[in-house]
PDB file of C-alpha atoms in Angstrom:
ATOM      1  CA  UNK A   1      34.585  12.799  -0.801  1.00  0.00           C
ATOM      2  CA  UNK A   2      34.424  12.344  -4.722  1.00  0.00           C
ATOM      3  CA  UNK A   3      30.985  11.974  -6.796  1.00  0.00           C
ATOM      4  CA  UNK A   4      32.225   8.102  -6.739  1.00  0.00           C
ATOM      5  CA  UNK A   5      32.347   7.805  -3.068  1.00  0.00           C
ATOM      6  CA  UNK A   6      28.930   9.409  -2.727  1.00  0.00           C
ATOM      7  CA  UNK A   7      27.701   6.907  -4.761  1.00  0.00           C
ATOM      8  CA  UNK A   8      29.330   4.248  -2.663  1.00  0.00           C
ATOM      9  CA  UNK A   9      28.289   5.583   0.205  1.00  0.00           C
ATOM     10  CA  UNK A  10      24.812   6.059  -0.338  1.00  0.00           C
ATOM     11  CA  UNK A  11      24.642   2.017  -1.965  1.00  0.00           C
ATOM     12  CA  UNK A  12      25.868   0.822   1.516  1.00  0.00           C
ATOM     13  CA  UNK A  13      23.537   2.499   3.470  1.00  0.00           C
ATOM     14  CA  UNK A  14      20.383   1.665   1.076  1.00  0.00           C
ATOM     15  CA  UNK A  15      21.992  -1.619   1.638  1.00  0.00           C
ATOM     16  CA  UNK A  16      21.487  -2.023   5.194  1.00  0.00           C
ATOM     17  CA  UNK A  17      18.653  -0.118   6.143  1.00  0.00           C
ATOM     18  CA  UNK A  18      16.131  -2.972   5.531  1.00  0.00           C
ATOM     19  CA  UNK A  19      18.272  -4.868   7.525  1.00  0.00           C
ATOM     20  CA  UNK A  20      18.687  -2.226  10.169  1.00  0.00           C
ATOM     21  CA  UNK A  21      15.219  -1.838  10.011  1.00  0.00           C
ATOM     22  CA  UNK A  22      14.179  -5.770  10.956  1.00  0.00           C
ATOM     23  CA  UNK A  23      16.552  -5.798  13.678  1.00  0.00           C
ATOM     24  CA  UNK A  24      16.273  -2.449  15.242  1.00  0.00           C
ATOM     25  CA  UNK A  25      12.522  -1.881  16.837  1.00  0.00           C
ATOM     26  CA  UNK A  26      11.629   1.796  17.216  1.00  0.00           C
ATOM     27  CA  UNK A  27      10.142   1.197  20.521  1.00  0.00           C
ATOM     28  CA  UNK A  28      10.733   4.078  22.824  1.00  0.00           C
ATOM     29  CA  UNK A  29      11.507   3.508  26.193  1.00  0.00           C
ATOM     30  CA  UNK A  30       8.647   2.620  29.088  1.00  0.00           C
ATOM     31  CA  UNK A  31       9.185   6.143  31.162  1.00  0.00           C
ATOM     32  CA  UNK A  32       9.078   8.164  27.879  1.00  0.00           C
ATOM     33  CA  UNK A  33       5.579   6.385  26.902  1.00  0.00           C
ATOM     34  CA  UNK A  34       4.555   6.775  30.343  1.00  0.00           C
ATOM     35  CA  UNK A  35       5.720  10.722  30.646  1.00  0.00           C
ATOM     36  CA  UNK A  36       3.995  11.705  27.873  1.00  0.00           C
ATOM     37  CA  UNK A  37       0.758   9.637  28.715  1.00  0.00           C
ATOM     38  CA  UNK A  38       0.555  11.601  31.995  1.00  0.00           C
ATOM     39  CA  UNK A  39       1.402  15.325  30.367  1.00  0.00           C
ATOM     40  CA  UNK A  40      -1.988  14.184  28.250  1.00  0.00           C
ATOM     41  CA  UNK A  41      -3.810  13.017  31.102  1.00  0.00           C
ATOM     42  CA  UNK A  42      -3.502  16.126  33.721  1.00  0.00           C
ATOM     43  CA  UNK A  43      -4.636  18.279  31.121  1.00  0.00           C
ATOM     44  CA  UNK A  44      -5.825  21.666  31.295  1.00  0.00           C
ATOM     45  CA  UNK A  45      -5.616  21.567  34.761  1.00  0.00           C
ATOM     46  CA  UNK A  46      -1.657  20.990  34.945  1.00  0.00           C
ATOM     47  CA  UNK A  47       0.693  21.439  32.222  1.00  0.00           C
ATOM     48  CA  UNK A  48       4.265  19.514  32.188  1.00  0.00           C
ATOM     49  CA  UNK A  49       7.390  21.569  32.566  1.00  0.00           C
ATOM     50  CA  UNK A  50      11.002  21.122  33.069  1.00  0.00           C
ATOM     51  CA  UNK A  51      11.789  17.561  31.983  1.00  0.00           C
ATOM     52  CA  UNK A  52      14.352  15.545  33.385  1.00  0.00           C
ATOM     53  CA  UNK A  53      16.069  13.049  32.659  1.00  0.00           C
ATOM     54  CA  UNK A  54      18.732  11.035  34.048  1.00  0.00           C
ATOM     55  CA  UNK A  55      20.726   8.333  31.362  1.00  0.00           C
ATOM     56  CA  UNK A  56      22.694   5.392  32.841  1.00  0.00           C
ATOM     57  CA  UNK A  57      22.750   4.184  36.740  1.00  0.00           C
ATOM     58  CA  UNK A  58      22.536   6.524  39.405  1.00  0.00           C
ATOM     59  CA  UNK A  59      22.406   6.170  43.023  1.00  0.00           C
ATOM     60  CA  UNK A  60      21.483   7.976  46.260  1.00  0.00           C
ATOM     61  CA  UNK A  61      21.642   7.111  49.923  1.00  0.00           C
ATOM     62  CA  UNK A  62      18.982   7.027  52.660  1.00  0.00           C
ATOM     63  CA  UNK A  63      19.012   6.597  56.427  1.00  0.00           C
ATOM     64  CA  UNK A  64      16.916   5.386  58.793  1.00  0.00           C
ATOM     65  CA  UNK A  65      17.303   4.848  62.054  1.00  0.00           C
ATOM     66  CA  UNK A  66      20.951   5.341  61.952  1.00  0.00           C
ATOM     67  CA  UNK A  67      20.614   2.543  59.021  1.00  0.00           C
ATOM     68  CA  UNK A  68      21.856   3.521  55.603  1.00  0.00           C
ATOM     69  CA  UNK A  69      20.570   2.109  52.423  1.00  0.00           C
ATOM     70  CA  UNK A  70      22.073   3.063  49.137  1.00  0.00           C
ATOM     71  CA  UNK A  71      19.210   3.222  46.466  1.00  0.00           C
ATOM     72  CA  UNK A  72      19.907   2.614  42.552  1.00  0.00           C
ATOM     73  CA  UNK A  73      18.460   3.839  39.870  1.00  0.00           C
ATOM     74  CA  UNK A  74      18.434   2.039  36.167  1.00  0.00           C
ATOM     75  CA  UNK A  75      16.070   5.083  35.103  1.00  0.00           C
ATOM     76  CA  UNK A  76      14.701   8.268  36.226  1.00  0.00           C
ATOM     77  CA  UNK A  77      12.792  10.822  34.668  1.00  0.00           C
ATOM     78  CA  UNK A  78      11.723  13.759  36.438  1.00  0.00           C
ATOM     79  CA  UNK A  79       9.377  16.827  35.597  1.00  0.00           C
ATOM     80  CA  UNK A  80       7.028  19.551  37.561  1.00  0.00           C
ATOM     81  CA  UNK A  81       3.306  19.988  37.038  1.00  0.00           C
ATOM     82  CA  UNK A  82       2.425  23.662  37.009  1.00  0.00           C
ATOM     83  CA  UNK A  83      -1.106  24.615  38.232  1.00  0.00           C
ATOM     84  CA  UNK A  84      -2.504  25.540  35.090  1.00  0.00           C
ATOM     85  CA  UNK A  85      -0.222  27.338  31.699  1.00  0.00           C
ATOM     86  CA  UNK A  86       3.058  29.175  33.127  1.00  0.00           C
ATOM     87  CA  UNK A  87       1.128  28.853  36.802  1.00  0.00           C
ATOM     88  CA  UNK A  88       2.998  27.586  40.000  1.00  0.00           C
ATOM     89  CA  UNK A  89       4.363  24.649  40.514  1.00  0.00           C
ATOM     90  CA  UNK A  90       1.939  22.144  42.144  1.00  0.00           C
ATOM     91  CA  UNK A  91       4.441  19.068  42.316  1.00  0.00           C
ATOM     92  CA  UNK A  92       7.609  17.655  40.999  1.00  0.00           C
ATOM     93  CA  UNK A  93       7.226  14.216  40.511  1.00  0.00           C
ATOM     94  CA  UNK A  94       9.878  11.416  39.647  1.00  0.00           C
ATOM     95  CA  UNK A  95       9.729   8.105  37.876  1.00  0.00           C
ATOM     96  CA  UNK A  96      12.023   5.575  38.780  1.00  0.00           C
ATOM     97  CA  UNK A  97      13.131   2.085  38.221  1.00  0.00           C
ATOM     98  CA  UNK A  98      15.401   0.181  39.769  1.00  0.00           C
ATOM     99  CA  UNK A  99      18.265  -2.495  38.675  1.00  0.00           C
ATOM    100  CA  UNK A 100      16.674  -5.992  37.652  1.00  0.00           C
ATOM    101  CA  UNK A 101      15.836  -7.707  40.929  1.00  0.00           C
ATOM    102  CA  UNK A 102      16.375  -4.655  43.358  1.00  0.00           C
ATOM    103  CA  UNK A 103      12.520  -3.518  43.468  1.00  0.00           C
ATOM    104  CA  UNK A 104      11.440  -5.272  46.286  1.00  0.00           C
ATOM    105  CA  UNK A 105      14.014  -4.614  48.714  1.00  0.00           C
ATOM    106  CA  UNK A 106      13.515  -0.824  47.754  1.00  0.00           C
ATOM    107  CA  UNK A 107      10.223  -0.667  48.147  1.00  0.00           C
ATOM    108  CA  UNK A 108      10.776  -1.556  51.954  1.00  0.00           C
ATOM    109  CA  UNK A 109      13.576   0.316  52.203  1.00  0.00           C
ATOM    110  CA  UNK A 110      11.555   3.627  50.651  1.00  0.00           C
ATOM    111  CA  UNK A 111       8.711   2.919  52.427  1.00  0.00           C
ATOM    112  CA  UNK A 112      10.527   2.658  56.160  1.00  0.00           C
ATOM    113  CA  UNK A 113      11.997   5.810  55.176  1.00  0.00           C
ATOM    114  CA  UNK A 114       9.034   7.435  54.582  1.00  0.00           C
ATOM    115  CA  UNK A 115       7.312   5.983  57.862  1.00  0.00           C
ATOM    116  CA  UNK A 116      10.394   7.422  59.720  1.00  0.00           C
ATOM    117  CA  UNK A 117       9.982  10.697  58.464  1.00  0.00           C
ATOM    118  CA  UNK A 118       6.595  10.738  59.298  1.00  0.00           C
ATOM    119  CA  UNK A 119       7.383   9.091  62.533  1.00  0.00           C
ATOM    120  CA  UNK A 120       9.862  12.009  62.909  1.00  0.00           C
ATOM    121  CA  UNK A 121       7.674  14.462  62.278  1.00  0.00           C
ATOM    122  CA  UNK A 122       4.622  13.818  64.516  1.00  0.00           C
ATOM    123  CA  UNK A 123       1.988  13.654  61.491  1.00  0.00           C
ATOM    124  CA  UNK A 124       0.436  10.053  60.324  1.00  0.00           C
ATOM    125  CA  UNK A 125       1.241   8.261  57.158  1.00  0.00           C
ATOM    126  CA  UNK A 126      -1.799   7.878  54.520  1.00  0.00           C
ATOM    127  CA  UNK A 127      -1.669   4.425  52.956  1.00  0.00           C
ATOM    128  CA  UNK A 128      -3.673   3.683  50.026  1.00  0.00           C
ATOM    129  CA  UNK A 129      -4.555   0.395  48.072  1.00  0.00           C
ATOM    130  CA  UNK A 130      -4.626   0.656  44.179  1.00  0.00           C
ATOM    131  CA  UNK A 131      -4.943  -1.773  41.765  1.00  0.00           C
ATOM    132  CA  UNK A 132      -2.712  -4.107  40.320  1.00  0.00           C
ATOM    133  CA  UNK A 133      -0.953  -4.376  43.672  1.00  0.00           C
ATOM    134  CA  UNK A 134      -0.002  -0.698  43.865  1.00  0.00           C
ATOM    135  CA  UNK A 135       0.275   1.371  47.298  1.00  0.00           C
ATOM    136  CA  UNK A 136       0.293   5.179  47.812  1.00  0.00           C
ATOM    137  CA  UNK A 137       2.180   6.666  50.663  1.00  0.00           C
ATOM    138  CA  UNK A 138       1.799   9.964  51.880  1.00  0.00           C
ATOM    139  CA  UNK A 139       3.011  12.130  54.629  1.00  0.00           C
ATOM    140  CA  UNK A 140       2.126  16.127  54.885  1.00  0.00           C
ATOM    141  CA  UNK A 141       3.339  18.188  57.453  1.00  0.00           C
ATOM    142  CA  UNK A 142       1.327  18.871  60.373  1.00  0.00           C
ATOM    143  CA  UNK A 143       1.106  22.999  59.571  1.00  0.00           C
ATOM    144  CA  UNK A 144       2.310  25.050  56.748  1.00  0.00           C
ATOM    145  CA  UNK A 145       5.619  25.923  56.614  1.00  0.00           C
ATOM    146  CA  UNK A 146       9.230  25.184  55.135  1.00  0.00           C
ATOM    147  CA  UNK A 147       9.527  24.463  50.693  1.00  0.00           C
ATOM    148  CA  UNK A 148       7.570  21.338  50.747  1.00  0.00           C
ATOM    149  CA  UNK A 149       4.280  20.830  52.502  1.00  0.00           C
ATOM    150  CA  UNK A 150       4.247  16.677  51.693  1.00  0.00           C
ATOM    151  CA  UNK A 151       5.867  14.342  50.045  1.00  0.00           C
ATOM    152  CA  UNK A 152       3.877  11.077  48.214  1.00  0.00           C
ATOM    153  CA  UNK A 153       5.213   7.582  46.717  1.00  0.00           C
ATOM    154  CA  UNK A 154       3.474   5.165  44.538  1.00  0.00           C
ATOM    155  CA  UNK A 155       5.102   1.350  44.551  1.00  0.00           C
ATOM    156  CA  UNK A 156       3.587  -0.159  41.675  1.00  0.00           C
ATOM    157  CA  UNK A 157       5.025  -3.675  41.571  1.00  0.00           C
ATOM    158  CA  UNK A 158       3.277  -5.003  38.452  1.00  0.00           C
ATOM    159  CA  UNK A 159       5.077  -2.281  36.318  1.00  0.00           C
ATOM    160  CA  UNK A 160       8.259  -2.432  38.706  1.00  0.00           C
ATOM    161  CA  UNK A 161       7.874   1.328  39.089  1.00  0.00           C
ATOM    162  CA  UNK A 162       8.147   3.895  41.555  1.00  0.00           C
ATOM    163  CA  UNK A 163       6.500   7.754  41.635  1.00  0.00           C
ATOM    164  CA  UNK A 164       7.951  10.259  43.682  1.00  0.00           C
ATOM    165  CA  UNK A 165       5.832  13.093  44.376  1.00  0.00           C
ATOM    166  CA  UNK A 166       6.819  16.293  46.431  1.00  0.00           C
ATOM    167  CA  UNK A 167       4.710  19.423  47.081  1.00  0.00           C
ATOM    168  CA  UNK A 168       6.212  22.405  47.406  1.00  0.00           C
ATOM    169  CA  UNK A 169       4.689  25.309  49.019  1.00  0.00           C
ATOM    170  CA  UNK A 170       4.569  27.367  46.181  1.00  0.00           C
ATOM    171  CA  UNK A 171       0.864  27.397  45.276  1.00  0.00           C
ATOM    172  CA  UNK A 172      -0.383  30.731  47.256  1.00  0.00           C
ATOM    173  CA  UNK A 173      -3.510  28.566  48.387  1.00  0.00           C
ATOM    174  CA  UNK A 174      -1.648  26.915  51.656  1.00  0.00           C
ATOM    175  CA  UNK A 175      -2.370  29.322  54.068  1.00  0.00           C
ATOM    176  CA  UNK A 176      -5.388  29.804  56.757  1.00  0.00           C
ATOM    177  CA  UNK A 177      -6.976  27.479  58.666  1.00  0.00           C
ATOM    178  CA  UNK A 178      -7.913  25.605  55.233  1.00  0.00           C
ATOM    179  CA  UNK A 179      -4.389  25.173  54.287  1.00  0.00           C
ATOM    180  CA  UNK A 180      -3.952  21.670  55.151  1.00  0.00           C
ATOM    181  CA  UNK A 181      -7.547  20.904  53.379  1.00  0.00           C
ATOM    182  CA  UNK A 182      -6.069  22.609  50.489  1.00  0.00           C
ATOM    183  CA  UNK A 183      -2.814  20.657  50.403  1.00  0.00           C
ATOM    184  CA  UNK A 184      -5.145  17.306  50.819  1.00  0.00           C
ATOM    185  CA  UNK A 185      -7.306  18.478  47.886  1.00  0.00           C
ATOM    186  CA  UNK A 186      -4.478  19.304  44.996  1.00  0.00           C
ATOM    187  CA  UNK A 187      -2.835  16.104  46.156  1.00  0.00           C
ATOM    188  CA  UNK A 188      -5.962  13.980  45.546  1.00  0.00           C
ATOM    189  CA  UNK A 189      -6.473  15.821  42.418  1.00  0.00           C
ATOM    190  CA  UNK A 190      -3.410  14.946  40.630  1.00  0.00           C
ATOM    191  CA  UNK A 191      -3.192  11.174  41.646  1.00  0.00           C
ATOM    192  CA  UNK A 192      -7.151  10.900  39.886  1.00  0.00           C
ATOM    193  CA  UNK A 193      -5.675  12.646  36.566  1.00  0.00           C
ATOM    194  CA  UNK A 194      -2.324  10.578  37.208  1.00  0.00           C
ATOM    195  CA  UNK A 195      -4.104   7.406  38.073  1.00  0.00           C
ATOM    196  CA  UNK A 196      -6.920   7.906  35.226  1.00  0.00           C
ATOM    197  CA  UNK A 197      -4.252   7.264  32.356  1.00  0.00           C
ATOM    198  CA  UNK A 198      -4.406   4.023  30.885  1.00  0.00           C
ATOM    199  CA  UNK A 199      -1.431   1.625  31.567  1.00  0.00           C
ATOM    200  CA  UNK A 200       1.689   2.334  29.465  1.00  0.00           C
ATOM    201  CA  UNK A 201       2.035  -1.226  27.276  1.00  0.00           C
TER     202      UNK A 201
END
């Protein structure tokens, strides 16, 4: 490119950058805001590792009861919370929203799924009222064993959003006769610090 085109080039784009500007918000997107509110929010206690992030639709399928339900994603972002800096991981959590118009039909869908595996396994399902509408589901194993010792999800209808939440048995403390106290104990501990951040606008 010659001195002239430089020139050119740099006019057109002085040109329409006020324009740009007026018609191009620099909002970022609603899990990004709320990702970063909750790294702040479990803080020192956790520390947020391995983000993940999933662009465009995706899709995955559940069964239950021999019924299969096919579950799309508009967004997901994922991540782990380590127990403290570079410590185990206490839960890998992922945000999801669905297509415009799907939410309530997944929320049953997720939650009978849920209920089955609990159902499945012998063990009861936790329910929990929130506000704004919001439930939280949980089902933990009935003795320590296996990856995972629970698995948690929030429906939040007013923000249209869903929270996955799975343990893993990776924390050294689920062991003894106090190892299902323990589990019961982180759990609750992260949904306060999770639960305590201020709604993403």
């Amino acid at each position: 490119m010659n001195t002239m085109q430089c020139v050119a080039a740099a006019m057109l784009c002085a040109s329409l950058s006020p324009a740009m500007a007026a018609t191009s918000p620099v909002e970022p997107p609603f899990l990004d805001v709320l990702v970063h509110q909750y790294a702040n929010c479990v803080k020192p206690s956790y520390h947020q590792a391995d983000l993940r992030v999933q662009d465009g639709v995706g899709r995955y399928q559940i069964d239950v009861k021999g019924e299969a339900y096919t579950v799309e994603l508009q967004e997901r972002l994922g991540f782990s919370l380590q127990a403290g800096i570079d410590g185990p991981v206490a839960a890998i959590v992922k945000l999801d929203r669905p297509p415009k118009g799907q939410f309530g039909e997944q929320a049953r869908w997720r939650e009978r799924w849920l209920r089955d595996v609990a159902e499945r396994s012998g063990v009861a399902l936790d329910e929990r009222a929130l506000a704004g509408g919001a439930r939280l589901l949980t089902v933990n194993k009935g003795e320590i064993k296996g990856n995972y010792v629970g698995q948690s999800l929030l429906i939040d209808p007013a923000r249209l959003l869903f929270i996955d939440m799975a343990w893993p048995n990776t924390l050294g403390i689920y062991r003894g006769p106090d190892g299902l106290r323990h589990v019961r104990e982180v759990q609750d501990d992260v949904w306060k610090r999770l639960l305590s951040c201020p709604p993403a606008a």
